[in-house]
Each structure stands twice: as C-alpha cells, then as structure tokens.
JSON list of C-alpha atoms in Angstrom, two decimals:
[
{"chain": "A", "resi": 425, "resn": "UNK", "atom": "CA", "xyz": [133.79, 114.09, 121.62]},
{"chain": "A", "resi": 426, "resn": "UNK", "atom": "CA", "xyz": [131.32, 111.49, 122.79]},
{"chain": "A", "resi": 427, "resn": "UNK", "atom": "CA", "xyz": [132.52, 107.57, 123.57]},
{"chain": "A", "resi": 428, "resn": "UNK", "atom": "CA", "xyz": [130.11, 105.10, 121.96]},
{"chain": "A", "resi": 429, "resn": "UNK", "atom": "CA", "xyz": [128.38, 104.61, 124.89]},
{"chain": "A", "resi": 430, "resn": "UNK", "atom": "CA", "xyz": [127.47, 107.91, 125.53]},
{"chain": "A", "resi": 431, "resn": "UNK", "atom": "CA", "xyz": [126.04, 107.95, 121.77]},
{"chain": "A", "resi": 432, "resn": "UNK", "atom": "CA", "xyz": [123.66, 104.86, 122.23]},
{"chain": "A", "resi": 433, "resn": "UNK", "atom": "CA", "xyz": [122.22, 106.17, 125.39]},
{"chain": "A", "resi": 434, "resn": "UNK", "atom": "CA", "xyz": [118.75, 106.23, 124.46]},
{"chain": "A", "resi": 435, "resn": "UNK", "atom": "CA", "xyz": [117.09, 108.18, 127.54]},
{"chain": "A", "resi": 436, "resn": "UNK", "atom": "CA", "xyz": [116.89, 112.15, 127.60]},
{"chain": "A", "resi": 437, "resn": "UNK", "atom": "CA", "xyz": [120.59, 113.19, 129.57]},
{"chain": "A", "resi": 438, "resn": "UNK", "atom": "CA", "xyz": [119.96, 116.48, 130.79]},
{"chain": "A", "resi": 439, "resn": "UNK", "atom": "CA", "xyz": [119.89, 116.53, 134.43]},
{"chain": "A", "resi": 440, "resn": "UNK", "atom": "CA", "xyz": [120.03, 113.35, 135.28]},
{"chain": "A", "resi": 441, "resn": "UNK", "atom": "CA", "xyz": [123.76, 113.31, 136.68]},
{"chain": "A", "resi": 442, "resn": "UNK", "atom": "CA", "xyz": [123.21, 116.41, 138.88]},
{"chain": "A", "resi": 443, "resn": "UNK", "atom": "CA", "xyz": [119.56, 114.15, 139.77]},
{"chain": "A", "resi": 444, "resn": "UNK", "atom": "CA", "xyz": [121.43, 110.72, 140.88]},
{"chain": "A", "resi": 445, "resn": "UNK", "atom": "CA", "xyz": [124.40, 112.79, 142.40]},
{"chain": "A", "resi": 446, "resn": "UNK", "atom": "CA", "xyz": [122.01, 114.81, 144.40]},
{"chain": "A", "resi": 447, "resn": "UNK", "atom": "CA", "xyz": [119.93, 111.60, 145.20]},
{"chain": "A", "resi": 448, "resn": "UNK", "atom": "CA", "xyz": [122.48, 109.83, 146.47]},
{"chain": "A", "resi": 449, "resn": "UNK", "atom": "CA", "xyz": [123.80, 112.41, 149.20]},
{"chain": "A", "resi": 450, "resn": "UNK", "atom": "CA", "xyz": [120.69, 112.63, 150.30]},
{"chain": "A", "resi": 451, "resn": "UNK", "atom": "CA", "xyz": [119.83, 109.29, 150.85]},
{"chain": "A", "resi": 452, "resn": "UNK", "atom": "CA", "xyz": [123.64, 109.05, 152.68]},
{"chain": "A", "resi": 453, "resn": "UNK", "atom": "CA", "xyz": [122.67, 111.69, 155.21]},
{"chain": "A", "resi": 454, "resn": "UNK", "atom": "CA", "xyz": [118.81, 109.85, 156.11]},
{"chain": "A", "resi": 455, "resn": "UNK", "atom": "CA", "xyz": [120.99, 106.68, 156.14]},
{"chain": "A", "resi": 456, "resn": "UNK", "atom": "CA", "xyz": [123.89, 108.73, 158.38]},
{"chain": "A", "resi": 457, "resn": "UNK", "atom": "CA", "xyz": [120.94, 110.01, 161.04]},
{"chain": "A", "resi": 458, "resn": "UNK", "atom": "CA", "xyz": [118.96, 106.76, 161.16]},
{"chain": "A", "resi": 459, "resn": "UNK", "atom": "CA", "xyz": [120.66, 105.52, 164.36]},
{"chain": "A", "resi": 460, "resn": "UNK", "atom": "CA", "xyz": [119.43, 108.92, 165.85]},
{"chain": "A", "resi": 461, "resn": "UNK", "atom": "CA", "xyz": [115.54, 108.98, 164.90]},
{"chain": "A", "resi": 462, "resn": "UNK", "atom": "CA", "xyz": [114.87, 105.77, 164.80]},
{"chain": "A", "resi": 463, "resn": "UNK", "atom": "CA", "xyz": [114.85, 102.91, 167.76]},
{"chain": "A", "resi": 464, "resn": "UNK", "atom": "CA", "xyz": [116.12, 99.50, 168.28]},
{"chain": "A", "resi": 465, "resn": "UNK", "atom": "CA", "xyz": [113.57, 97.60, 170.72]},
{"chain": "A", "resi": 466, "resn": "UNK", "atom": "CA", "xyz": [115.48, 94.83, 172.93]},
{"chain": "A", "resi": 467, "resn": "UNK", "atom": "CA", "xyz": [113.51, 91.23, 172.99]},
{"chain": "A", "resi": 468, "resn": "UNK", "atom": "CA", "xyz": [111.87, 91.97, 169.83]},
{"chain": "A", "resi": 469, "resn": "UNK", "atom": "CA", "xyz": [111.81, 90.52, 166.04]},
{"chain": "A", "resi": 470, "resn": "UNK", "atom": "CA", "xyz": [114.48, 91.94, 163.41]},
{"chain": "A", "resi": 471, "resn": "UNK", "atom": "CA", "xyz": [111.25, 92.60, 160.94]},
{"chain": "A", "resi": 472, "resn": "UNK", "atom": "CA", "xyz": [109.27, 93.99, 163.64]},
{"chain": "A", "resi": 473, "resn": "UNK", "atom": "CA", "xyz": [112.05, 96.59, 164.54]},
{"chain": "A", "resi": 474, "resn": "UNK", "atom": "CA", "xyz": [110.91, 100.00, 164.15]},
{"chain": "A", "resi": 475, "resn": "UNK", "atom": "CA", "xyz": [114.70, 101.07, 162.66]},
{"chain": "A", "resi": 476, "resn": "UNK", "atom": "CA", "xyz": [114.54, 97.82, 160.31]},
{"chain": "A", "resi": 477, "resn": "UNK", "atom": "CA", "xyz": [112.38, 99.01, 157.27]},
{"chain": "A", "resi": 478, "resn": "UNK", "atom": "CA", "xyz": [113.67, 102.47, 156.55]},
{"chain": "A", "resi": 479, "resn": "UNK", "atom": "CA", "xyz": [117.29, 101.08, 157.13]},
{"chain": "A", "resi": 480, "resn": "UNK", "atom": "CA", "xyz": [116.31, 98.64, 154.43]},
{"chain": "A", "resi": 481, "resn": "UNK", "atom": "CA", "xyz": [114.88, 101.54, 152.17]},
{"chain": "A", "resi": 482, "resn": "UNK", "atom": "CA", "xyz": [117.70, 103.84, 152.91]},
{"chain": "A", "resi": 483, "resn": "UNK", "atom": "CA", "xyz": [120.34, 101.59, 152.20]},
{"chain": "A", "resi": 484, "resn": "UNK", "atom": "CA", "xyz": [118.78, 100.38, 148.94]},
{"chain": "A", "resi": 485, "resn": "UNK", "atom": "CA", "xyz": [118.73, 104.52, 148.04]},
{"chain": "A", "resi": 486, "resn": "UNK", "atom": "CA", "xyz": [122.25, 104.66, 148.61]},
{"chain": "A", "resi": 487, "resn": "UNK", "atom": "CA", "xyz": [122.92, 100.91, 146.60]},
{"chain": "A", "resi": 488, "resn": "UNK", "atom": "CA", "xyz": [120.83, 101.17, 143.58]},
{"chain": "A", "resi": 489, "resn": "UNK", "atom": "CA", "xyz": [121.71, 105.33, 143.66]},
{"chain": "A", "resi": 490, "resn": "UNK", "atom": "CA", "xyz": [125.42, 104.33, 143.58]},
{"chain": "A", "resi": 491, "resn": "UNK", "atom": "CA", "xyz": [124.87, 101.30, 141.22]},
{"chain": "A", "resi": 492, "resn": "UNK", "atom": "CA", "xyz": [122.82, 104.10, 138.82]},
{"chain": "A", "resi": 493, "resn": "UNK", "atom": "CA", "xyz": [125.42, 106.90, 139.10]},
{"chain": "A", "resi": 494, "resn": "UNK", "atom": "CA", "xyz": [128.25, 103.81, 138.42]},
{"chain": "A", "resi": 495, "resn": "UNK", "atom": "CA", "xyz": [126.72, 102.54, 135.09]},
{"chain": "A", "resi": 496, "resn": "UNK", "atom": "CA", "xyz": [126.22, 106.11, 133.57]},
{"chain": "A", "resi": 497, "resn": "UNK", "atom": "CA", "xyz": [127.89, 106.85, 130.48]},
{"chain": "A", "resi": 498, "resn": "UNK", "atom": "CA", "xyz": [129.52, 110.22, 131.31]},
{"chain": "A", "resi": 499, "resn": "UNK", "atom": "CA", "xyz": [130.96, 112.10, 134.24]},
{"chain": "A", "resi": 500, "resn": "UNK", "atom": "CA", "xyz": [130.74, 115.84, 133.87]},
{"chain": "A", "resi": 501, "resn": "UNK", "atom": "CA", "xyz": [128.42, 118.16, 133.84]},
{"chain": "A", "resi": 502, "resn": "UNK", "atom": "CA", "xyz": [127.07, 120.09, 130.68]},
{"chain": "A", "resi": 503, "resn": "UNK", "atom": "CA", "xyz": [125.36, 123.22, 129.75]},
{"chain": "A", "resi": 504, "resn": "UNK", "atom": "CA", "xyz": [122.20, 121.32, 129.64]},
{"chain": "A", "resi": 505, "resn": "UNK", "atom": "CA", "xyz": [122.82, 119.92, 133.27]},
{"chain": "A", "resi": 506, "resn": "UNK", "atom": "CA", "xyz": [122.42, 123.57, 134.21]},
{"chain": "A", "resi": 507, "resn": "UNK", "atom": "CA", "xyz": [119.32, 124.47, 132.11]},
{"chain": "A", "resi": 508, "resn": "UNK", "atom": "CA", "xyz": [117.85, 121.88, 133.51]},
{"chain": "A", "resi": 509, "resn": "UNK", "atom": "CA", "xyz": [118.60, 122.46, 137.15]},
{"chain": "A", "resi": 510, "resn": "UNK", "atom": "CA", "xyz": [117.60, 126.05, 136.40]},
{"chain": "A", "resi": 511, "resn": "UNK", "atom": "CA", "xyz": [114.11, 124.85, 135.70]},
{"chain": "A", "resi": 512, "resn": "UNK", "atom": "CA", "xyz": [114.14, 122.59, 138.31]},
{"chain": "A", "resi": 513, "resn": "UNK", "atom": "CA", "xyz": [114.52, 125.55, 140.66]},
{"chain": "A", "resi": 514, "resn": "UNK", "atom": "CA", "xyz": [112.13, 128.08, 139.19]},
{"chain": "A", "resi": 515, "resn": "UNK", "atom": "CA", "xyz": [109.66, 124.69, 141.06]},
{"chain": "A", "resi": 516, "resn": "UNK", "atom": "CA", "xyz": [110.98, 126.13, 144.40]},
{"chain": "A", "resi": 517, "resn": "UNK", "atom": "CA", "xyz": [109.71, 129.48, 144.33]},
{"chain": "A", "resi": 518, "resn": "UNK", "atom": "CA", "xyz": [106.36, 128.66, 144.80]},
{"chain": "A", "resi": 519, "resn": "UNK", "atom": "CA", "xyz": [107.41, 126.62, 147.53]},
{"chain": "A", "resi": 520, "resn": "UNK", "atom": "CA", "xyz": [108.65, 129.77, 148.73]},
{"chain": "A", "resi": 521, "resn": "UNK", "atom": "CA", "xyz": [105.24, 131.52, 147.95]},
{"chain": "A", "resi": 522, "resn": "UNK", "atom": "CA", "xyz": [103.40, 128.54, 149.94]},
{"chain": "A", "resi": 523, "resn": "UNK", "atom": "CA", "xyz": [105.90, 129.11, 153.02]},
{"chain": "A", "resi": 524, "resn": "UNK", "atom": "CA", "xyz": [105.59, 132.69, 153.22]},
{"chain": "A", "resi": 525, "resn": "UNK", "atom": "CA", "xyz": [101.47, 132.38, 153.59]},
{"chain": "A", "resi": 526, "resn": "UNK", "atom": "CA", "xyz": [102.03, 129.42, 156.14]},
{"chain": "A", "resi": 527, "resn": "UNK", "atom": "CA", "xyz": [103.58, 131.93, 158.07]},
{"chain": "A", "resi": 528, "resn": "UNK", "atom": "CA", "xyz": [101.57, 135.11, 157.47]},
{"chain": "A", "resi": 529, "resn": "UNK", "atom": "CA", "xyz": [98.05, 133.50, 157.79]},
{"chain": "A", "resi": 530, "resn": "UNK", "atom": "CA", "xyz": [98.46, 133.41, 161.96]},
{"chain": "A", "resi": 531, "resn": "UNK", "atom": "CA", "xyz": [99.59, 136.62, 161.93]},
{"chain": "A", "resi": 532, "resn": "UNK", "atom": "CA", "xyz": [97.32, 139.00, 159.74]},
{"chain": "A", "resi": 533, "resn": "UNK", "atom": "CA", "xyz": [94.46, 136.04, 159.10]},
{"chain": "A", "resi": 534, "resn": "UNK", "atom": "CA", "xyz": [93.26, 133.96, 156.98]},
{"chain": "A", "resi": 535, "resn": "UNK", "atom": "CA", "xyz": [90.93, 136.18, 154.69]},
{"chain": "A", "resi": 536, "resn": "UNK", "atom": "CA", "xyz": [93.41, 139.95, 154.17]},
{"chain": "A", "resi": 537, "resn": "UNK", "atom": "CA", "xyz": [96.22, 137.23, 153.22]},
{"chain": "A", "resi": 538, "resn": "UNK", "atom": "CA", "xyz": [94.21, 135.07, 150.89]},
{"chain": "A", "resi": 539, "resn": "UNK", "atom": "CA", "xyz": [93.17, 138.07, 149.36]},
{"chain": "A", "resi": 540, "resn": "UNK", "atom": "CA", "xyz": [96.15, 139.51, 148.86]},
{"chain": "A", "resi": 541, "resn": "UNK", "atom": "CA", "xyz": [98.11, 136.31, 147.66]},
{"chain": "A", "resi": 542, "resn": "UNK", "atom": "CA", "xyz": [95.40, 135.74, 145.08]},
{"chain": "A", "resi": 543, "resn": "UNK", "atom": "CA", "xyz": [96.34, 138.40, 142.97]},
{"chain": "A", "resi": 544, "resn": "UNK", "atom": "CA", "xyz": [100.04, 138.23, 143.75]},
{"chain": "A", "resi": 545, "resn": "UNK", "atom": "CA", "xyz": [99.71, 134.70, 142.30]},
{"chain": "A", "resi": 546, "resn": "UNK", "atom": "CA", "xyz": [97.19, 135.32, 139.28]},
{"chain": "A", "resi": 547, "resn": "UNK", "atom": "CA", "xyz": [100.02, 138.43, 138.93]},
{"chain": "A", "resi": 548, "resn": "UNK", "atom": "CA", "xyz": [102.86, 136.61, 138.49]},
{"chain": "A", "resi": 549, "resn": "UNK", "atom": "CA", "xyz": [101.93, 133.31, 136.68]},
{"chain": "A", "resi": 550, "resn": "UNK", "atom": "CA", "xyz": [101.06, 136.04, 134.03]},
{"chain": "A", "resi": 551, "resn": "UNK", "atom": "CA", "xyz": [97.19, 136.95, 134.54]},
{"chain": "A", "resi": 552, "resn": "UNK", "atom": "CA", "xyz": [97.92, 140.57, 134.41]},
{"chain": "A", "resi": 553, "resn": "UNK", "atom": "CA", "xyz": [94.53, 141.77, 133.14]},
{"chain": "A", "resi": 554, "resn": "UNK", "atom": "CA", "xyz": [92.54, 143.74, 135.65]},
{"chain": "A", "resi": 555, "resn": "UNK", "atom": "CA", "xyz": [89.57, 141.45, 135.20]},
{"chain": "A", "resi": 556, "resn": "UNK", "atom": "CA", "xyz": [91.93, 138.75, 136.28]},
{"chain": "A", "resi": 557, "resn": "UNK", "atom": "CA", "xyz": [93.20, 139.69, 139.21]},
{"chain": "A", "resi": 558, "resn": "UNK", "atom": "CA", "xyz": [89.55, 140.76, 140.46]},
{"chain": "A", "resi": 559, "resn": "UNK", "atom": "CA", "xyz": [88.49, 137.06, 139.66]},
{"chain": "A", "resi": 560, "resn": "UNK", "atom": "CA", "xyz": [91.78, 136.08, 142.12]},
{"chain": "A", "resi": 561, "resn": "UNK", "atom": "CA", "xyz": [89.94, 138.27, 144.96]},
{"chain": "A", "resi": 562, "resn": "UNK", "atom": "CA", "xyz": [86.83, 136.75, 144.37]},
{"chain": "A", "resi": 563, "resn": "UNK", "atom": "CA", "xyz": [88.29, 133.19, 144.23]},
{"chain": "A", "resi": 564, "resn": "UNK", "atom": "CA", "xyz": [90.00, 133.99, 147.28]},
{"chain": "A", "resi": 565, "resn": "UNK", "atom": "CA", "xyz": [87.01, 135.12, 148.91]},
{"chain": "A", "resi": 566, "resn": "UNK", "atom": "CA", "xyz": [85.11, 132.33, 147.80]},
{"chain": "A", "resi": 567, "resn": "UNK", "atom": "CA", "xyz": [87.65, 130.05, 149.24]},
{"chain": "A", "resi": 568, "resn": "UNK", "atom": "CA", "xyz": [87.56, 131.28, 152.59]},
{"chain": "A", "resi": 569, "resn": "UNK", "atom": "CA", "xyz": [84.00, 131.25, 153.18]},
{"chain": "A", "resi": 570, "resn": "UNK", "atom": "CA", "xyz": [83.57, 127.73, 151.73]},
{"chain": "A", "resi": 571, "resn": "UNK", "atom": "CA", "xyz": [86.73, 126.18, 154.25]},
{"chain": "A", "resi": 572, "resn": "UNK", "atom": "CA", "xyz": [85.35, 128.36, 157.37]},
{"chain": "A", "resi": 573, "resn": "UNK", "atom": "CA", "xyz": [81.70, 128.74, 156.60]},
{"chain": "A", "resi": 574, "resn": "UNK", "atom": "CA", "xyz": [80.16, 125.69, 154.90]},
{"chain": "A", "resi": 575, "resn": "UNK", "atom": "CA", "xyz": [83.54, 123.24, 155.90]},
{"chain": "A", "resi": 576, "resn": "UNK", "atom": "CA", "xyz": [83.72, 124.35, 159.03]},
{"chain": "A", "resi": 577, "resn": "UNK", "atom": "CA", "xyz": [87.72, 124.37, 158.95]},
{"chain": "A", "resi": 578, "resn": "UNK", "atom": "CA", "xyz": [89.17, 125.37, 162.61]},
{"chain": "A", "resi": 579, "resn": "UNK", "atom": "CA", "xyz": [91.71, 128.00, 161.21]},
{"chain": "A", "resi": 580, "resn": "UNK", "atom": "CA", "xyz": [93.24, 129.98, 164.47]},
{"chain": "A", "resi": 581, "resn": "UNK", "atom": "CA", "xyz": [92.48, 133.65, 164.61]},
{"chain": "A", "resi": 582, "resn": "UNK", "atom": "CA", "xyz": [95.39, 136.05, 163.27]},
{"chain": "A", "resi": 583, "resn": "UNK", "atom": "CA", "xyz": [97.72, 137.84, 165.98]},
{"chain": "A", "resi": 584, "resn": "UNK", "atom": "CA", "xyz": [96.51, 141.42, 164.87]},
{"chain": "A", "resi": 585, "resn": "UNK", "atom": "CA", "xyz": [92.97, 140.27, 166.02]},
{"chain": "A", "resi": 586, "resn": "UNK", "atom": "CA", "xyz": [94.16, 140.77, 169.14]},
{"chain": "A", "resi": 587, "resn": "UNK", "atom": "CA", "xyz": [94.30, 144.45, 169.16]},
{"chain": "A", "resi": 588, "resn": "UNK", "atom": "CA", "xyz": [90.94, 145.45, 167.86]},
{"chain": "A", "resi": 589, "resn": "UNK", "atom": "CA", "xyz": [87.89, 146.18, 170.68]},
{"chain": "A", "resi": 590, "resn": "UNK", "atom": "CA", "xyz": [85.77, 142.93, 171.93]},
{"chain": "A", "resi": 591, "resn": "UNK", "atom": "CA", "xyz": [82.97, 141.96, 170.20]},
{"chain": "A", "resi": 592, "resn": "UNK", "atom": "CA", "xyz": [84.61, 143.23, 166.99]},
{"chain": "A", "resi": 593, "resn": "UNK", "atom": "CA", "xyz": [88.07, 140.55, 167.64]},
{"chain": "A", "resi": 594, "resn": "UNK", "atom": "CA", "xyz": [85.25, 137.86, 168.24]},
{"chain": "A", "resi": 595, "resn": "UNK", "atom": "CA", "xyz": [83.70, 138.85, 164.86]},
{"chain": "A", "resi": 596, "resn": "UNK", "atom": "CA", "xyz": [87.01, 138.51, 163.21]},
{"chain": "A", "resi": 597, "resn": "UNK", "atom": "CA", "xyz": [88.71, 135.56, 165.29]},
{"chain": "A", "resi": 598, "resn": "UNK", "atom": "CA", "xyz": [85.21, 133.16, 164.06]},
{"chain": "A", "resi": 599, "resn": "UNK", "atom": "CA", "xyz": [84.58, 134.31, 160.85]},
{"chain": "A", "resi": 600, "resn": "UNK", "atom": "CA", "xyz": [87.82, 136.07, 159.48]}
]
C-alpha cells in the first residue's frame, strides 16, 4: 500500500531509484580514484589546482546524489524498476554493435566491414525488405568514398591488406 507521500509524487517513478542508486556509486568510485589521476601542484593556487574542480564536481555527485536518493518517497524496487532498466539496456547493444566495428575496421578494412554492418544494422532495426538492405550497401558505399575520397579521412589500412601482392595492397591500403 502506498504512504501519502509516495501518492503525491508527481514525477514518472519508474527507474529512477535504480538511476540515483546507480549514480551515486559511480560518482563514489571517480571520487574514490581522484587522488590517483589527478595531481596536486606544490606552490600553486587552491582554484588553479588541477585535482580542485573535478573534486568539487565529484563530491557534489556524491552530495546532491545522496541528498536525491534521501528525499525519495520509497525504497524498493518494483516491477516497473525492471522494465525500465530492461529498456535502458536494449541502449547498450548498439554500443556493442559500435565496439565490435571499432575493432574489426583495422583488421578486414574500412569498406568489406561497412558493407557488411550496413545491412546487419538496416537488418535488425527491422528493414528486412531486400530493397532495404541493398540501399544499406549503397549507403555504406557511399559513406566510404565520401570520408576517404572527397574528405580525405586518414583511416589506416586493414591487417589482411597485408597479405595480398604489391601494387594490389597499395590499391587497397589508399583507397579501401
């Protein structure tokens, strides 16, 4: 049964106690490894210290975190805690996607894995027409020679390059 003050809450409540729970132990480990990436010049001003500022954003995370989780009007996690966090995390796979190209591009190269992530993409936000996922190769396509032909964007040659005959890896090391 909800307390009064839980029933005049006016803001949406899903998520936000697994949000300011999940805030605050974050900003307690930055604040926890400060003394260890940041310094403390001798002979210089307190506000020109290069540890002064984030130790003053830090520990206001941790205060106004704390003061936030404090004045909320429950303590337990619901149902629709969960949901939410579910959705939250669904945000994360395409972090995942994004990480997994990062890594491939210096290996196989910047055009085969562009074209290939294209349609995986257009694929599985739903596009699942044929003409679709044609249009994703052609986007993808487009995309690469606009960054390394007109843009001029210094992307390394792939790994794999490596093995193919000379004037053939120079071919595909410039413009692949």
């Amino acid at each position: 049964m909800p307390t009064e003050r839980e029933r005049r809450f006016v803001g949406p409540r899903r998520g936000q106690l697994i949000f300011a729970l999940f805030f605050v132990a974050v900003s307690i480990l930055l604040l926890s490894q400060i003394g260890s990436q940041t310094k403390w010049v001798e002979k210089s001003k307190l506000f020109a210290q290069p540890r002064f500022w984030p130790a003053v954003g830090l520990g206001g995370m941790v205060l106004l975190g704390g003061v936030h989780l404090y004045l909320m009007p429950w303590r337990r996690i619901t149902r629709y805690d969960v949901t939410e966090l579910r959705k939250w995390a669904q945000v994360l796979e395409f972090a995942v996607w994004f990480m997994a190209y990062v890594v491939l591009v210096p290996l196989i190269g910047y055009l085969p894995v562009t074209m290939a992530f294209m349609p995986l993409l257009t694929w599985r936000m739903g596009y699942r027409q044929p003409r679709m996922l044609w249009l994703s190769v052609g986007f993808a396509v487009a995309v690469v020679v606009l960054f390394k032909g007109f843009l001029s964007v210094k992307i390394p040659g792939a790994a794999i390059y490596e093995y193919l005959p000379g004037a053939l890896r120079s071919f595909f090391i410039l413009y692949l």
